[in-house]
Amino acid sequence: MAQRPKVGGKTYHLLLAPGDVPRYILLPGDPGRVPLIAKHWTEAREVARNREFVTWVGSYKGTAVGATSTGIGSGSTAIAVEELLYAGADTFIRVGTTGALRREIRLGDLIIGTAAVRFDGASRWYAPPEYPAVAHWLVVKALVEAAESLGVRHHVGVVASTDSFYVGQERPGHGGFMPPWSKGLIETLRGLRVLSFEMESATIFTLASIYGARAGGVYAAIANRETDEFTPEVGVEEAVKVANEAVKILAEYDRKSGAGP
């Protein structure tokens, strides 16, 4: 079997060695969101930076926590999860943005994912399509408790993860291109009570389940595909606050009950 590539004992992409990160890791897509997450910590320092992957570690209300950017889509996200597991993580919370599919979800509301439709590409290399991409119940519980304690309006349910921002989310491609298999996708997903589109959670949830880790996701609704509204970054600060608070709650669960992977 081929060896996993290393550079000086560190992972090839994230440049992390075992012990470089704590067990609780927040996963934004955008490298620029890592310091936005870390500004809520009492301690924070950057430990690695390479390509789209930026990693900081620190402390939030007495709990060791880290944040790593995954980039956009499933390919780079799978790399991040693989290499973070090697470096010591076992609990992941995706912190991102999303496009709501239902009218009642307002811009700036948060969505907490319980599972993800696997329209991504990377997870298909790990498990057949029948294998579910589900969030860990304890992570979902912590996220809901955090949102409620902070008084943030939120919705809980299934999201859809796709590697394609345009035609894969039924947005016209260049020149109005739209393949026939994308037409009607949004209406189908609404009928299935899927709450929104995003681009990484199916990969994170699938890999976490396979490897005996834990994962969940909280997303700021910056678009609504039914009302055709779009406001970048609205709700992102609230999503960050909820994710950080959920780490503290998870740590309390784990200390009291020994719960964990």
PDB file of N, CA, C and O in Angstrom, residues 153-200:
ATOM      1  N   ARG A 153     -31.986  33.115  15.959  1.00  0.00           N
ATOM      2  CA  ARG A 153     -33.027  32.433  15.190  1.00  0.00           C
ATOM      3  C   ARG A 153     -32.383  31.338  14.336  1.00  0.00           C
ATOM      4  O   ARG A 153     -31.430  31.596  13.588  1.00  0.00           O
ATOM      5  N   HIS A 154     -32.901  30.106  14.420  1.00  0.00           N
ATOM      6  CA  HIS A 154     -32.265  28.997  13.719  1.00  0.00           C
ATOM      7  C   HIS A 154     -33.296  27.953  13.291  1.00  0.00           C
ATOM      8  O   HIS A 154     -34.416  27.912  13.803  1.00  0.00           O
ATOM      9  N   HIS A 155     -32.878  27.124  12.347  1.00  0.00           N
ATOM     10  CA  HIS A 155     -33.688  26.032  11.802  1.00  0.00           C
ATOM     11  C   HIS A 155     -32.824  24.781  11.828  1.00  0.00           C
ATOM     12  O   HIS A 155     -31.603  24.857  11.644  1.00  0.00           O
ATOM     13  N   VAL A 156     -33.422  23.635  12.018  1.00  0.00           N
ATOM     14  CA  VAL A 156     -32.680  22.384  12.146  1.00  0.00           C
ATOM     15  C   VAL A 156     -33.202  21.388  11.116  1.00  0.00           C
ATOM     16  O   VAL A 156     -34.416  21.166  11.022  1.00  0.00           O
ATOM     17  N   GLY A 157     -32.301  20.809  10.326  1.00  0.00           N
ATOM     18  CA  GLY A 157     -32.744  19.832   9.343  1.00  0.00           C
ATOM     19  C   GLY A 157     -31.659  19.443   8.356  1.00  0.00           C
ATOM     20  O   GLY A 157     -30.471  19.679   8.579  1.00  0.00           O
ATOM     21  N   VAL A 158     -32.095  18.856   7.256  1.00  0.00           N
ATOM     22  CA  VAL A 158     -31.196  18.312   6.236  1.00  0.00           C
ATOM     23  C   VAL A 158     -30.770  19.400   5.256  1.00  0.00           C
ATOM     24  O   VAL A 158     -31.593  20.229   4.833  1.00  0.00           O
ATOM     25  N   VAL A 159     -29.497  19.402   4.890  1.00  0.00           N
ATOM     26  CA  VAL A 159     -28.978  20.298   3.860  1.00  0.00           C
ATOM     27  C   VAL A 159     -28.530  19.457   2.663  1.00  0.00           C
ATOM     28  O   VAL A 159     -28.432  18.238   2.760  1.00  0.00           O
ATOM     29  N   ALA A 160     -28.257  20.114   1.559  1.00  0.00           N
ATOM     30  CA  ALA A 160     -27.734  19.423   0.374  1.00  0.00           C
ATOM     31  C   ALA A 160     -26.357  19.973   0.060  1.00  0.00           C
ATOM     32  O   ALA A 160     -26.174  21.193  -0.019  1.00  0.00           O
ATOM     33  N   SER A 161     -25.371  19.084  -0.111  1.00  0.00           N
ATOM     34  CA  SER A 161     -23.996  19.493  -0.411  1.00  0.00           C
ATOM     35  C   SER A 161     -23.666  19.174  -1.859  1.00  0.00           C
ATOM     36  O   SER A 161     -23.801  18.033  -2.302  1.00  0.00           O
ATOM     37  N   THR A 162     -23.230  20.182  -2.584  1.00  0.00           N
ATOM     38  CA  THR A 162     -22.854  19.994  -3.980  1.00  0.00           C
ATOM     39  C   THR A 162     -21.528  20.679  -4.257  1.00  0.00           C
ATOM     40  O   THR A 162     -21.235  21.729  -3.683  1.00  0.00           O
ATOM     41  N   ASP A 163     -20.713  20.084  -5.114  1.00  0.00           N
ATOM     42  CA  ASP A 163     -19.442  20.696  -5.490  1.00  0.00           C
ATOM     43  C   ASP A 163     -19.607  21.838  -6.487  1.00  0.00           C
ATOM     44  O   ASP A 163     -18.665  22.585  -6.729  1.00  0.00           O
ATOM     45  N   SER A 164     -20.776  21.956  -7.089  1.00  0.00           N
ATOM     46  CA  SER A 164     -21.004  22.951  -8.128  1.00  0.00           C
ATOM     47  C   SER A 164     -21.853  24.104  -7.595  1.00  0.00           C
ATOM     48  O   SER A 164     -23.001  23.901  -7.204  1.00  0.00           O
ATOM     49  N   PHE A 165     -21.294  25.315  -7.588  1.00  0.00           N
ATOM     50  CA  PHE A 165     -22.039  26.480  -7.117  1.00  0.00           C
ATOM     51  C   PHE A 165     -23.069  26.933  -8.147  1.00  0.00           C
ATOM     52  O   PHE A 165     -24.108  27.488  -7.779  1.00  0.00           O
ATOM     53  N   TYR A 166     -22.793  26.689  -9.406  1.00  0.00           N
ATOM     54  CA  TYR A 166     -23.691  27.179 -10.453  1.00  0.00           C
ATOM     55  C   TYR A 166     -24.691  26.097 -10.871  1.00  0.00           C
ATOM     56  O   TYR A 166     -25.740  25.952 -10.249  1.00  0.00           O
ATOM     57  N   VAL A 167     -24.423  25.323 -11.903  1.00  0.00           N
ATOM     58  CA  VAL A 167     -25.461  24.411 -12.397  1.00  0.00           C
ATOM     59  C   VAL A 167     -25.837  23.342 -11.373  1.00  0.00           C
ATOM     60  O   VAL A 167     -26.965  22.848 -11.361  1.00  0.00           O
ATOM     61  N   GLY A 168     -24.907  23.001 -10.463  1.00  0.00           N
ATOM     62  CA  GLY A 168     -25.222  22.016  -9.435  1.00  0.00           C
ATOM     63  C   GLY A 168     -26.186  22.518  -8.384  1.00  0.00           C
ATOM     64  O   GLY A 168     -26.714  21.732  -7.598  1.00  0.00           O
ATOM     65  N   GLN A 169     -26.417  23.834  -8.373  1.00  0.00           N
ATOM     66  CA  GLN A 169     -27.415  24.419  -7.480  1.00  0.00           C
ATOM     67  C   GLN A 169     -28.528  25.084  -8.293  1.00  0.00           C
ATOM     68  O   GLN A 169     -29.228  25.971  -7.813  1.00  0.00           O
ATOM     69  N   GLU A 170     -28.685  24.617  -9.503  1.00  0.00           N
ATOM     70  CA  GLU A 170     -29.705  25.112 -10.449  1.00  0.00           C
ATOM     71  C   GLU A 170     -29.590  26.618 -10.691  1.00  0.00           C
ATOM     72  O   GLU A 170     -30.577  27.330 -10.812  1.00  0.00           O
ATOM     73  N   ARG A 171     -28.338  27.087 -10.778  1.00  0.00           N
ATOM     74  CA  ARG A 171     -28.069  28.438 -11.255  1.00  0.00           C
ATOM     75  C   ARG A 171     -27.556  28.318 -12.685  1.00  0.00           C
ATOM     76  O   ARG A 171     -26.754  27.425 -12.982  1.00  0.00           O
ATOM     77  N   PRO A 172     -27.949  29.195 -13.587  1.00  0.00           N
ATOM     78  CA  PRO A 172     -27.469  29.103 -14.962  1.00  0.00           C
ATOM     79  C   PRO A 172     -25.954  29.244 -15.041  1.00  0.00           C
ATOM     80  O   PRO A 172     -25.353  30.068 -14.349  1.00  0.00           O
ATOM     81  N   GLY A 173     -25.342  28.418 -15.874  1.00  0.00           N
ATOM     82  CA  GLY A 173     -23.938  28.579 -16.171  1.00  0.00           C
ATOM     83  C   GLY A 173     -23.730  29.666 -17.208  1.00  0.00           C
ATOM     84  O   GLY A 173     -24.659  30.420 -17.544  1.00  0.00           O
ATOM     85  N   HIS A 174     -22.519  29.754 -17.728  1.00  0.00           N
ATOM     86  CA  HIS A 174     -22.193  30.784 -18.716  1.00  0.00           C
ATOM     87  C   HIS A 174     -23.131  30.694 -19.925  1.00  0.00           C
ATOM     88  O   HIS A 174     -23.371  29.616 -20.464  1.00  0.00           O
ATOM     89  N   GLY A 175     -23.646  31.830 -20.316  1.00  0.00           N
ATOM     90  CA  GLY A 175     -24.535  31.872 -21.471  1.00  0.00           C
ATOM     91  C   GLY A 175     -25.898  31.254 -21.234  1.00  0.00           C
ATOM     92  O   GLY A 175     -26.622  30.966 -22.179  1.00  0.00           O
ATOM     93  N   GLY A 176     -26.243  31.033 -19.950  1.00  0.00           N
ATOM     94  CA  GLY A 176     -27.540  30.434 -19.622  1.00  0.00           C
ATOM     95  C   GLY A 176     -27.553  28.921 -19.659  1.00  0.00           C
ATOM     96  O   GLY A 176     -28.620  28.300 -19.566  1.00  0.00           O
ATOM     97  N   PHE A 177     -26.372  28.302 -19.753  1.00  0.00           N
ATOM     98  CA  PHE A 177     -26.310  26.845 -19.830  1.00  0.00           C
ATOM     99  C   PHE A 177     -26.928  26.192 -18.599  1.00  0.00           C
ATOM    100  O   PHE A 177     -26.643  26.578 -17.466  1.00  0.00           O
ATOM    101  N   MET A 178     -27.767  25.183 -18.830  1.00  0.00           N
ATOM    102  CA  MET A 178     -28.367  24.418 -17.748  1.00  0.00           C
ATOM    103  C   MET A 178     -28.629  22.993 -18.232  1.00  0.00           C
ATOM    104  O   MET A 178     -29.500  22.769 -19.074  1.00  0.00           O
ATOM    105  N   PRO A 179     -27.884  22.006 -17.745  1.00  0.00           N
ATOM    106  CA  PRO A 179     -28.118  20.635 -18.180  1.00  0.00           C
ATOM    107  C   PRO A 179     -29.481  20.147 -17.711  1.00  0.00           C
ATOM    108  O   PRO A 179     -29.991  20.588 -16.674  1.00  0.00           O
ATOM    109  N   PRO A 180     -30.085  19.248 -18.448  1.00  0.00           N
ATOM    110  CA  PRO A 180     -31.452  18.819 -18.116  1.00  0.00           C
ATOM    111  C   PRO A 180     -31.570  18.204 -16.732  1.00  0.00           C
ATOM    112  O   PRO A 180     -32.613  18.319 -16.088  1.00  0.00           O
ATOM    113  N   TRP A 181     -30.505  17.549 -16.235  1.00  0.00           N
ATOM    114  CA  TRP A 181     -30.602  16.902 -14.932  1.00  0.00           C
ATOM    115  C   TRP A 181     -30.586  17.904 -13.769  1.00  0.00           C
ATOM    116  O   TRP A 181     -30.881  17.535 -12.642  1.00  0.00           O
ATOM    117  N   SER A 182     -30.240  19.158 -14.046  1.00  0.00           N
ATOM    118  CA  SER A 182     -30.284  20.179 -12.998  1.00  0.00           C
ATOM    119  C   SER A 182     -31.628  20.901 -12.930  1.00  0.00           C
ATOM    120  O   SER A 182     -31.955  21.511 -11.908  1.00  0.00           O
ATOM    121  N   LYS A 183     -32.387  20.821 -14.003  1.00  0.00           N
ATOM    122  CA  LYS A 183     -33.665  21.540 -14.038  1.00  0.00           C
ATOM    123  C   LYS A 183     -34.666  20.900 -13.071  1.00  0.00           C
ATOM    124  O   LYS A 183     -34.841  19.689 -13.049  1.00  0.00           O
ATOM    125  N   GLY A 184     -35.264  21.732 -12.243  1.00  0.00           N
ATOM    126  CA  GLY A 184     -36.244  21.231 -11.276  1.00  0.00           C
ATOM    127  C   GLY A 184     -35.645  20.735  -9.982  1.00  0.00           C
ATOM    128  O   GLY A 184     -36.371  20.251  -9.108  1.00  0.00           O
ATOM    129  N   LEU A 185     -34.310  20.862  -9.836  1.00  0.00           N
ATOM    130  CA  LEU A 185     -33.644  20.334  -8.640  1.00  0.00           C
ATOM    131  C   LEU A 185     -34.142  21.018  -7.374  1.00  0.00           C
ATOM    132  O   LEU A 185     -34.405  20.354  -6.364  1.00  0.00           O
ATOM    133  N   ILE A 186     -34.257  22.332  -7.412  1.00  0.00           N
ATOM    134  CA  ILE A 186     -34.676  23.057  -6.208  1.00  0.00           C
ATOM    135  C   ILE A 186     -36.076  22.633  -5.786  1.00  0.00           C
ATOM    136  O   ILE A 186     -36.331  22.387  -4.600  1.00  0.00           O
ATOM    137  N   GLU A 187     -36.984  22.527  -6.720  1.00  0.00           N
ATOM    138  CA  GLU A 187     -38.352  22.130  -6.383  1.00  0.00           C
ATOM    139  C   GLU A 187     -38.378  20.719  -5.801  1.00  0.00           C
ATOM    140  O   GLU A 187     -39.121  20.434  -4.854  1.00  0.00           O
ATOM    141  N   THR A 188     -37.562  19.843  -6.359  1.00  0.00           N
ATOM    142  CA  THR A 188     -37.483  18.477  -5.826  1.00  0.00           C
ATOM    143  C   THR A 188     -36.984  18.486  -4.381  1.00  0.00           C
ATOM    144  O   THR A 188     -37.554  17.817  -3.511  1.00  0.00           O
ATOM    145  N   LEU A 189     -35.941  19.246  -4.118  1.00  0.00           N
ATOM    146  CA  LEU A 189     -35.391  19.298  -2.772  1.00  0.00           C
ATOM    147  C   LEU A 189     -36.366  19.941  -1.788  1.00  0.00           C
ATOM    148  O   LEU A 189     -36.475  19.517  -0.636  1.00  0.00           O
ATOM    149  N   ARG A 190     -37.084  20.964  -2.236  1.00  0.00           N
ATOM    150  CA  ARG A 190     -38.110  21.550  -1.360  1.00  0.00           C
ATOM    151  C   ARG A 190     -39.151  20.497  -0.984  1.00  0.00           C
ATOM    152  O   ARG A 190     -39.589  20.425   0.164  1.00  0.00           O
ATOM    153  N   GLY A 191     -39.541  19.687  -1.966  1.00  0.00           N
ATOM    154  CA  GLY A 191     -40.518  18.636  -1.695  1.00  0.00           C
ATOM    155  C   GLY A 191     -40.015  17.613  -0.705  1.00  0.00           C
ATOM    156  O   GLY A 191     -40.806  16.979   0.008  1.00  0.00           O
ATOM    157  N   LEU A 192     -38.704  17.445  -0.650  1.00  0.00           N
ATOM    158  CA  LEU A 192     -38.080  16.519   0.298  1.00  0.00           C
ATOM    159  C   LEU A 192     -37.761  17.190   1.633  1.00  0.00           C
ATOM    160  O   LEU A 192     -37.158  16.577   2.504  1.00  0.00           O
ATOM    161  N   ARG A 193     -38.142  18.460   1.778  1.00  0.00           N
ATOM    162  CA  ARG A 193     -37.937  19.255   2.988  1.00  0.00           C
ATOM    163  C   ARG A 193     -36.461  19.488   3.301  1.00  0.00           C
ATOM    164  O   ARG A 193     -36.066  19.631   4.467  1.00  0.00           O
ATOM    165  N   VAL A 194     -35.640  19.519   2.259  1.00  0.00           N
ATOM    166  CA  VAL A 194     -34.237  19.918   2.409  1.00  0.00           C
ATOM    167  C   VAL A 194     -34.216  21.432   2.606  1.00  0.00           C
ATOM    168  O   VAL A 194     -34.915  22.167   1.910  1.00  0.00           O
ATOM    169  N   LEU A 195     -33.410  21.902   3.548  1.00  0.00           N
ATOM    170  CA  LEU A 195     -33.462  23.310   3.931  1.00  0.00           C
ATOM    171  C   LEU A 195     -32.611  24.221   3.065  1.00  0.00           C
ATOM    172  O   LEU A 195     -32.975  25.381   2.849  1.00  0.00           O
ATOM    173  N   SER A 196     -31.468  23.724   2.572  1.00  0.00           N
ATOM    174  CA  SER A 196     -30.565  24.653   1.894  1.00  0.00           C
ATOM    175  C   SER A 196     -29.489  23.915   1.109  1.00  0.00           C
ATOM    176  O   SER A 196     -29.289  22.714   1.260  1.00  0.00           O
ATOM    177  N   PHE A 197     -28.781  24.700   0.278  1.00  0.00           N
ATOM    178  CA  PHE A 197     -27.578  24.244  -0.414  1.00  0.00           C
ATOM    179  C   PHE A 197     -26.336  24.732   0.331  1.00  0.00           C
ATOM    180  O   PHE A 197     -26.277  25.877   0.778  1.00  0.00           O
ATOM    181  N   GLU A 198     -25.333  23.878   0.428  1.00  0.00           N
ATOM    182  CA  GLU A 198     -23.990  24.287   0.825  1.00  0.00           C
ATOM    183  C   GLU A 198     -23.018  23.344   0.128  1.00  0.00           C
ATOM    184  O   GLU A 198     -23.427  22.602  -0.755  1.00  0.00           O
ATOM    185  N   MET A 199     -21.733  23.343   0.491  1.00  0.00           N
ATOM    186  CA  MET A 199     -20.788  22.658  -0.383  1.00  0.00           C
ATOM    187  C   MET A 199     -19.799  21.710   0.297  1.00  0.00           C
ATOM    188  O   MET A 199     -18.966  21.128  -0.395  1.00  0.00           O
ATOM    189  N   GLU A 200     -19.855  21.544   1.601  1.00  0.00           N
ATOM    190  CA  GLU A 200     -18.842  20.727   2.262  1.00  0.00           C
ATOM    191  C   GLU A 200     -19.354  19.684   3.249  1.00  0.00           C
ATOM    192  O   GLU A 200     -18.636  18.729   3.567  1.00  0.00           O
TER     193      GLU A 200
END
